[in-house]
CSV table of C-alpha atoms in Angstrom, one decimal:
chain,number,residue,atom,x,y,z
A,1402,UNK,CA,47.8,35.9,-6.0
A,1403,UNK,CA,47.4,37.3,-9.6
A,1404,UNK,CA,43.8,37.5,-10.8
A,1405,UNK,CA,44.6,34.8,-13.5
A,1406,UNK,CA,46.0,32.4,-11.0
A,1407,UNK,CA,43.3,32.8,-8.5
A,1408,UNK,CA,40.6,32.1,-11.4
A,1409,UNK,CA,42.6,28.8,-12.1
A,1410,UNK,CA,42.6,27.4,-8.7
A,1411,UNK,CA,41.1,24.0,-9.0
A,1412,UNK,CA,40.6,21.2,-6.5
A,1413,UNK,CA,40.7,17.4,-7.5
A,1414,UNK,CA,37.5,16.2,-6.5
A,1415,UNK,CA,37.8,12.5,-7.7
A,1416,UNK,CA,39.2,10.5,-10.5
A,1417,UNK,CA,39.3,13.0,-13.6
A,1418,UNK,CA,37.2,15.4,-11.9
A,1419,UNK,CA,37.9,18.7,-10.6
A,1420,UNK,CA,36.0,21.7,-8.8
A,1421,UNK,CA,36.5,25.3,-9.1
A,1422,UNK,CA,34.7,28.8,-8.5
A,1423,UNK,CA,34.1,31.9,-10.7
A,1424,UNK,CA,35.4,35.3,-9.3
A,1425,UNK,CA,34.0,38.5,-9.8
A,1426,UNK,CA,37.5,40.0,-11.3
A,1427,UNK,CA,36.6,38.0,-14.6
A,1428,UNK,CA,32.9,38.9,-14.8
A,1429,UNK,CA,31.7,39.8,-18.3
A,1430,UNK,CA,28.3,41.1,-19.1
A,1431,UNK,CA,26.8,37.5,-18.9
A,1432,UNK,CA,28.7,35.0,-17.0
A,1433,UNK,CA,32.6,35.1,-17.1
A,1434,UNK,CA,35.1,36.2,-19.9
A,1435,UNK,CA,35.1,33.5,-22.2
A,1436,UNK,CA,39.0,33.6,-22.3
A,1437,UNK,CA,39.4,32.7,-18.7
A,1438,UNK,CA,36.8,29.6,-19.1
A,1439,UNK,CA,39.2,28.3,-22.1
A,1440,UNK,CA,42.0,28.9,-19.8
A,1441,UNK,CA,40.3,27.0,-17.0
A,1442,UNK,CA,39.8,24.1,-19.4
A,1443,UNK,CA,43.4,24.0,-20.1
A,1444,UNK,CA,44.3,24.1,-16.6
A,1445,UNK,CA,42.1,21.0,-15.7
A,1446,UNK,CA,44.1,18.9,-18.4
A,1447,UNK,CA,47.4,20.3,-17.1
A,1448,UNK,CA,46.8,19.3,-13.6
A,1449,UNK,CA,45.8,15.7,-14.8
A,1450,UNK,CA,48.3,13.0,-13.7
A,1451,UNK,CA,48.1,11.4,-16.9
A,1452,UNK,CA,48.7,14.4,-19.1
A,1453,UNK,CA,51.2,14.0,-22.0
A,1454,UNK,CA,53.2,17.1,-23.5
A,1455,UNK,CA,52.0,20.7,-23.9
A,1456,UNK,CA,48.8,22.2,-25.4
A,1457,UNK,CA,48.8,22.0,-29.2
A,1458,UNK,CA,45.3,23.0,-30.1
A,1459,UNK,CA,42.0,23.8,-27.8
A,1460,UNK,CA,38.2,24.1,-29.1
A,1461,UNK,CA,35.8,25.5,-26.6
A,1462,UNK,CA,31.9,25.4,-27.1
A,1463,UNK,CA,29.8,27.9,-24.7
A,1464,UNK,CA,26.9,25.6,-24.3
A,1465,UNK,CA,25.1,27.8,-21.6
A,1466,UNK,CA,25.9,30.8,-19.5
A,1467,UNK,CA,27.9,30.0,-16.5
A,1468,UNK,CA,26.4,31.4,-13.5
A,1469,UNK,CA,28.5,32.9,-10.5
A,1470,UNK,CA,29.7,30.2,-8.0
A,1471,UNK,CA,31.2,26.8,-8.1
A,1472,UNK,CA,31.6,24.6,-11.1
A,1473,UNK,CA,32.7,21.0,-11.8
A,1474,UNK,CA,35.0,19.9,-14.5
A,1475,UNK,CA,35.4,16.3,-15.9
A,1476,UNK,CA,38.4,15.4,-17.9
A,1477,UNK,CA,38.8,12.3,-20.0
A,1478,UNK,CA,41.6,11.1,-22.2
A,1479,UNK,CA,40.5,9.6,-25.5
A,1480,UNK,CA,43.8,8.4,-26.6
A,1481,UNK,CA,47.5,8.8,-26.2
A,1482,UNK,CA,50.0,8.1,-28.6
A,1483,UNK,CA,53.8,8.9,-29.0
A,1484,UNK,CA,53.1,12.6,-30.6
A,1485,UNK,CA,49.9,13.6,-29.0
A,1486,UNK,CA,47.0,13.1,-26.4
A,1487,UNK,CA,43.4,13.9,-27.2
A,1488,UNK,CA,41.1,14.9,-24.3
A,1489,UNK,CA,37.2,15.7,-23.9
A,1490,UNK,CA,36.5,18.2,-21.2
A,1491,UNK,CA,33.3,19.3,-19.6
A,1492,UNK,CA,32.3,22.2,-17.3
A,1493,UNK,CA,29.0,21.7,-15.4
A,1494,UNK,CA,26.9,23.5,-12.6
A,1495,UNK,CA,24.2,21.6,-10.6
A,1496,UNK,CA,24.5,18.6,-13.3
A,1497,UNK,CA,23.9,21.0,-16.2
A,1498,UNK,CA,26.6,21.1,-18.8
A,1499,UNK,CA,27.7,24.9,-19.5
A,1500,UNK,CA,31.1,24.4,-21.7
A,1501,UNK,CA,32.4,21.5,-23.7
A,1502,UNK,CA,36.0,21.4,-25.0
A,1503,UNK,CA,38.4,19.1,-26.9
A,1504,UNK,CA,42.0,19.7,-26.5
A,1505,UNK,CA,45.2,18.2,-28.0
A,1506,UNK,CA,48.5,18.0,-26.3
A,1507,UNK,CA,51.7,17.0,-27.7
A,1508,UNK,CA,55.3,16.7,-27.8
A,1509,UNK,CA,57.1,19.0,-29.9
A,1510,UNK,CA,60.2,17.9,-32.1
A,1511,UNK,CA,63.2,19.6,-33.6
A,1512,UNK,CA,62.8,19.9,-37.3
A,1513,UNK,CA,62.3,22.4,-40.3
A,1514,UNK,CA,60.1,25.4,-39.5
A,1515,UNK,CA,59.0,28.5,-41.3
A,1516,UNK,CA,56.3,31.1,-40.6
A,1517,UNK,CA,54.5,32.5,-43.7
A,1518,UNK,CA,52.4,35.1,-41.8
A,1519,UNK,CA,53.8,38.3,-40.4
A,1520,UNK,CA,52.8,40.6,-37.7
A,1521,UNK,CA,51.2,43.8,-38.7
A,1522,UNK,CA,53.1,47.1,-38.7
A,1523,UNK,CA,52.7,48.9,-35.3
A,1524,UNK,CA,54.5,51.4,-33.1
A,1525,UNK,CA,56.0,50.3,-29.6
A,1526,UNK,CA,53.3,49.9,-27.2
A,1527,UNK,CA,55.1,52.4,-24.8
A,1528,UNK,CA,54.3,55.3,-27.2
A,1529,UNK,CA,50.4,54.2,-27.3
A,1530,UNK,CA,48.0,55.3,-24.5
A,1531,UNK,CA,46.3,52.6,-22.7
A,1532,UNK,CA,42.6,52.1,-23.6
A,1533,UNK,CA,39.7,52.5,-21.2
A,1534,UNK,CA,36.7,50.3,-22.0
A,1535,UNK,CA,33.4,52.4,-22.8
A,1536,UNK,CA,31.4,50.2,-20.6
A,1537,UNK,CA,32.0,48.6,-17.1
A,1538,UNK,CA,33.0,45.1,-17.8
A,1539,UNK,CA,35.3,43.7,-14.8
A,1540,UNK,CA,37.6,41.4,-16.9
A,1541,UNK,CA,38.9,44.4,-18.8
A,1542,UNK,CA,40.8,45.4,-15.8
A,1543,UNK,CA,43.1,42.3,-16.1
A,1544,UNK,CA,44.6,43.6,-19.1
A,1545,UNK,CA,46.5,46.6,-20.3
A,1546,UNK,CA,45.2,47.1,-23.8
A,1547,UNK,CA,46.8,49.6,-26.4
A,1548,UNK,CA,44.8,49.9,-29.7
A,1549,UNK,CA,46.9,50.5,-32.8
A,1550,UNK,CA,43.7,50.6,-35.1
A,1551,UNK,CA,39.9,49.6,-35.1
A,1552,UNK,CA,39.6,50.6,-31.4
A,1553,UNK,CA,36.5,49.8,-29.6
A,1554,UNK,CA,33.3,52.2,-30.5
A,1555,UNK,CA,32.7,55.0,-28.0
A,1556,UNK,CA,29.0,54.4,-26.6
A,1557,UNK,CA,28.8,58.3,-26.2
A,1558,UNK,CA,29.4,59.0,-30.0
A,1559,UNK,CA,27.1,58.8,-32.8
A,1560,UNK,CA,27.6,55.3,-34.6
A,1561,UNK,CA,30.2,55.4,-37.4
A,1562,UNK,CA,30.2,52.1,-39.6
A,1563,UNK,CA,33.6,50.8,-40.7
A,1564,UNK,CA,34.3,48.9,-43.8
A,1565,UNK,CA,37.0,47.0,-42.3
A,1566,UNK,CA,36.5,44.5,-39.5
A,1567,UNK,CA,40.3,44.6,-38.4
A,1568,UNK,CA,41.7,45.3,-35.2
A,1569,UNK,CA,45.3,45.5,-34.2
A,1570,UNK,CA,46.4,46.1,-30.5
A,1571,UNK,CA,49.1,45.7,-27.8
A,1572,UNK,CA,48.1,43.8,-24.7
A,1573,UNK,CA,49.5,42.2,-21.5
A,1574,UNK,CA,48.4,41.0,-18.3
A,1575,UNK,CA,47.4,43.7,-15.6
A,1576,UNK,CA,49.4,43.4,-13.3
A,1577,UNK,CA,52.0,41.8,-15.4
A,1578,UNK,CA,52.4,38.1,-15.3
A,1579,UNK,CA,54.9,35.7,-17.5
A,1580,UNK,CA,53.2,34.0,-20.3
A,1581,UNK,CA,52.3,30.5,-20.3
A,1582,UNK,CA,49.8,28.5,-22.0
A,1583,UNK,CA,46.8,29.2,-19.8
A,1584,UNK,CA,47.5,32.9,-20.2
A,1585,UNK,CA,47.8,32.4,-24.0
A,1586,UNK,CA,44.5,30.7,-24.0
A,1587,UNK,CA,42.7,33.4,-22.1
A,1588,UNK,CA,44.3,36.2,-24.1
A,1589,UNK,CA,43.4,34.5,-27.6
A,1590,UNK,CA,39.8,35.6,-26.9
A,1591,UNK,CA,40.7,39.4,-26.0
A,1592,UNK,CA,39.2,40.9,-29.3
A,1593,UNK,CA,35.7,42.5,-28.8
A,1594,UNK,CA,33.2,41.0,-31.4
A,1595,UNK,CA,34.0,42.3,-34.9
A,1596,UNK,CA,30.3,43.3,-35.7
A,1597,UNK,CA,30.8,46.3,-33.2
A,1598,UNK,CA,33.6,47.8,-35.4
A,1599,UNK,CA,31.6,47.2,-38.5
A,1600,UNK,CA,28.3,48.8,-36.9
A,1601,UNK,CA,30.2,51.5,-35.0
A,1602,UNK,CA,28.3,50.4,-32.0
A,1603,UNK,CA,27.6,47.7,-29.4
A,1604,UNK,CA,24.9,44.9,-30.6
A,1605,UNK,CA,23.9,41.9,-29.0
A,1606,UNK,CA,26.8,39.3,-29.6
A,1607,UNK,CA,28.5,36.1,-28.1
A,1608,UNK,CA,31.1,33.6,-28.9
A,1609,UNK,CA,29.7,30.2,-29.7
A,1610,UNK,CA,32.8,28.3,-30.5
A,1611,UNK,CA,36.6,29.1,-30.5
A,1612,UNK,CA,39.5,27.2,-31.3
A,1613,UNK,CA,42.9,28.2,-30.3
A,1614,UNK,CA,46.3,26.8,-31.8
A,1615,UNK,CA,49.4,27.1,-29.8
A,1616,UNK,CA,52.3,27.7,-32.1
A,1617,UNK,CA,54.6,28.9,-29.2
A,1618,UNK,CA,56.9,26.2,-27.2
A,1619,UNK,CA,58.2,26.5,-23.7
A,1620,UNK,CA,61.3,28.2,-24.8
A,1621,UNK,CA,59.4,31.1,-26.8
A,1622,UNK,CA,57.0,31.5,-23.8
A,1623,UNK,CA,60.0,32.1,-21.5
A,1624,UNK,CA,61.6,34.5,-23.9
A,1625,UNK,CA,58.1,36.3,-24.0
A,1626,UNK,CA,58.0,36.8,-20.5
A,1627,UNK,CA,55.5,39.3,-19.2
A,1628,UNK,CA,56.0,41.6,-22.3
A,1629,UNK,CA,53.2,42.7,-24.5
A,1630,UNK,CA,51.9,40.9,-27.2
A,1631,UNK,CA,50.6,42.3,-30.5
A,1632,UNK,CA,47.3,41.0,-31.6
A,1633,UNK,CA,45.3,41.4,-34.7
A,1634,UNK,CA,41.8,40.1,-35.7
A,1635,UNK,CA,39.3,40.3,-38.4
A,1636,UNK,CA,36.1,38.8,-39.7
A,1637,UNK,CA,35.5,37.1,-43.1
A,1638,UNK,CA,31.8,36.9,-43.4
A,1639,UNK,CA,28.5,38.1,-41.5
A,1640,UNK,CA,25.6,36.0,-42.5
A,1641,UNK,CA,22.5,34.6,-40.9
A,1642,UNK,CA,23.1,36.0,-37.6
A,1643,UNK,CA,26.7,34.5,-37.3
A,1644,UNK,CA,30.1,35.6,-38.2
A,1645,UNK,CA,33.7,34.1,-38.0
A,1646,UNK,CA,36.6,35.9,-36.4
A,1647,UNK,CA,40.3,35.0,-36.9
A,1648,UNK,CA,43.1,36.3,-34.9
A,1649,UNK,CA,46.7,35.8,-34.5
A,1650,UNK,CA,49.2,37.0,-31.6
A,1651,UNK,CA,52.8,37.8,-32.0
A,1652,UNK,CA,55.6,38.5,-29.7
A,1653,UNK,CA,57.6,41.7,-29.8
A,1654,UNK,CA,60.1,40.4,-32.1
A,1655,UNK,CA,57.6,38.8,-34.4
A,1656,UNK,CA,57.4,35.4,-33.2
A,1657,UNK,CA,54.0,33.8,-33.7
A,1658,UNK,CA,52.5,32.7,-30.5
A,1659,UNK,CA,49.0,31.4,-31.3
A,1660,UNK,CA,46.2,31.7,-34.0
A,1661,UNK,CA,42.5,31.3,-33.3
A,1662,UNK,CA,39.1,31.1,-35.0
A,1663,UNK,CA,35.9,31.6,-33.5
A,1664,UNK,CA,32.3,31.7,-34.5
A,1665,UNK,CA,30.2,34.3,-33.0
A,1666,UNK,CA,26.2,35.1,-32.6
A,1667,UNK,CA,25.1,38.4,-33.4
A,1668,UNK,CA,21.7,40.4,-33.7
A,1669,UNK,CA,21.8,43.5,-35.7
């Protein structure tokens, strides 16, 4: 079983309730990789018999670190109308809430469309060397990452501050796996904290809240297959121990697949 699908295995434990378990392949410095937690929240709604449509938007709030082991998820549909459906999702361990989320699912309809944002200029991923993470974090092994610019600082080098917080990279699942909504939710959190790049070194940091907007439909995800996606991320402001981080993910042909925005705690 693919590591992503293994992490997304949920068993129904009652009305609106599911149980799952963390796996070591997605371990981060503290708890699991935030992207896999976001994907689990999406999967819990996807599995619900009352689910209506496909993911449109997801906001995940990381309330407390998730410990290794079992967890419980409660899903609650708040409202369903013709176009969309609103959900509240909670992940807990031993009765303590660790993650909350709101999700919007909806039906997409044919109509006028246009994309104002364009993908950054980048050479093909096949001509870029895969990146090796500078520290031992298990979840990095689940992705083939090839940095175009703004690569992760090397812990062995002298810190070199950067005037820009922008990173662009090609990324796909490792081993390869076709793109779907849960995989898109996970990879939307692929970018390391922008404060690392600005300071040229690692500092304590962690995502507090992330919102992902799913622009791709089923047809576009099917066309994406297991190919690389081109991602770019940057911050807008660092202040008071927090910064924001915005990102976009594009297919190789320039199709905008998702956008995301997150707020991150840091100490520097």
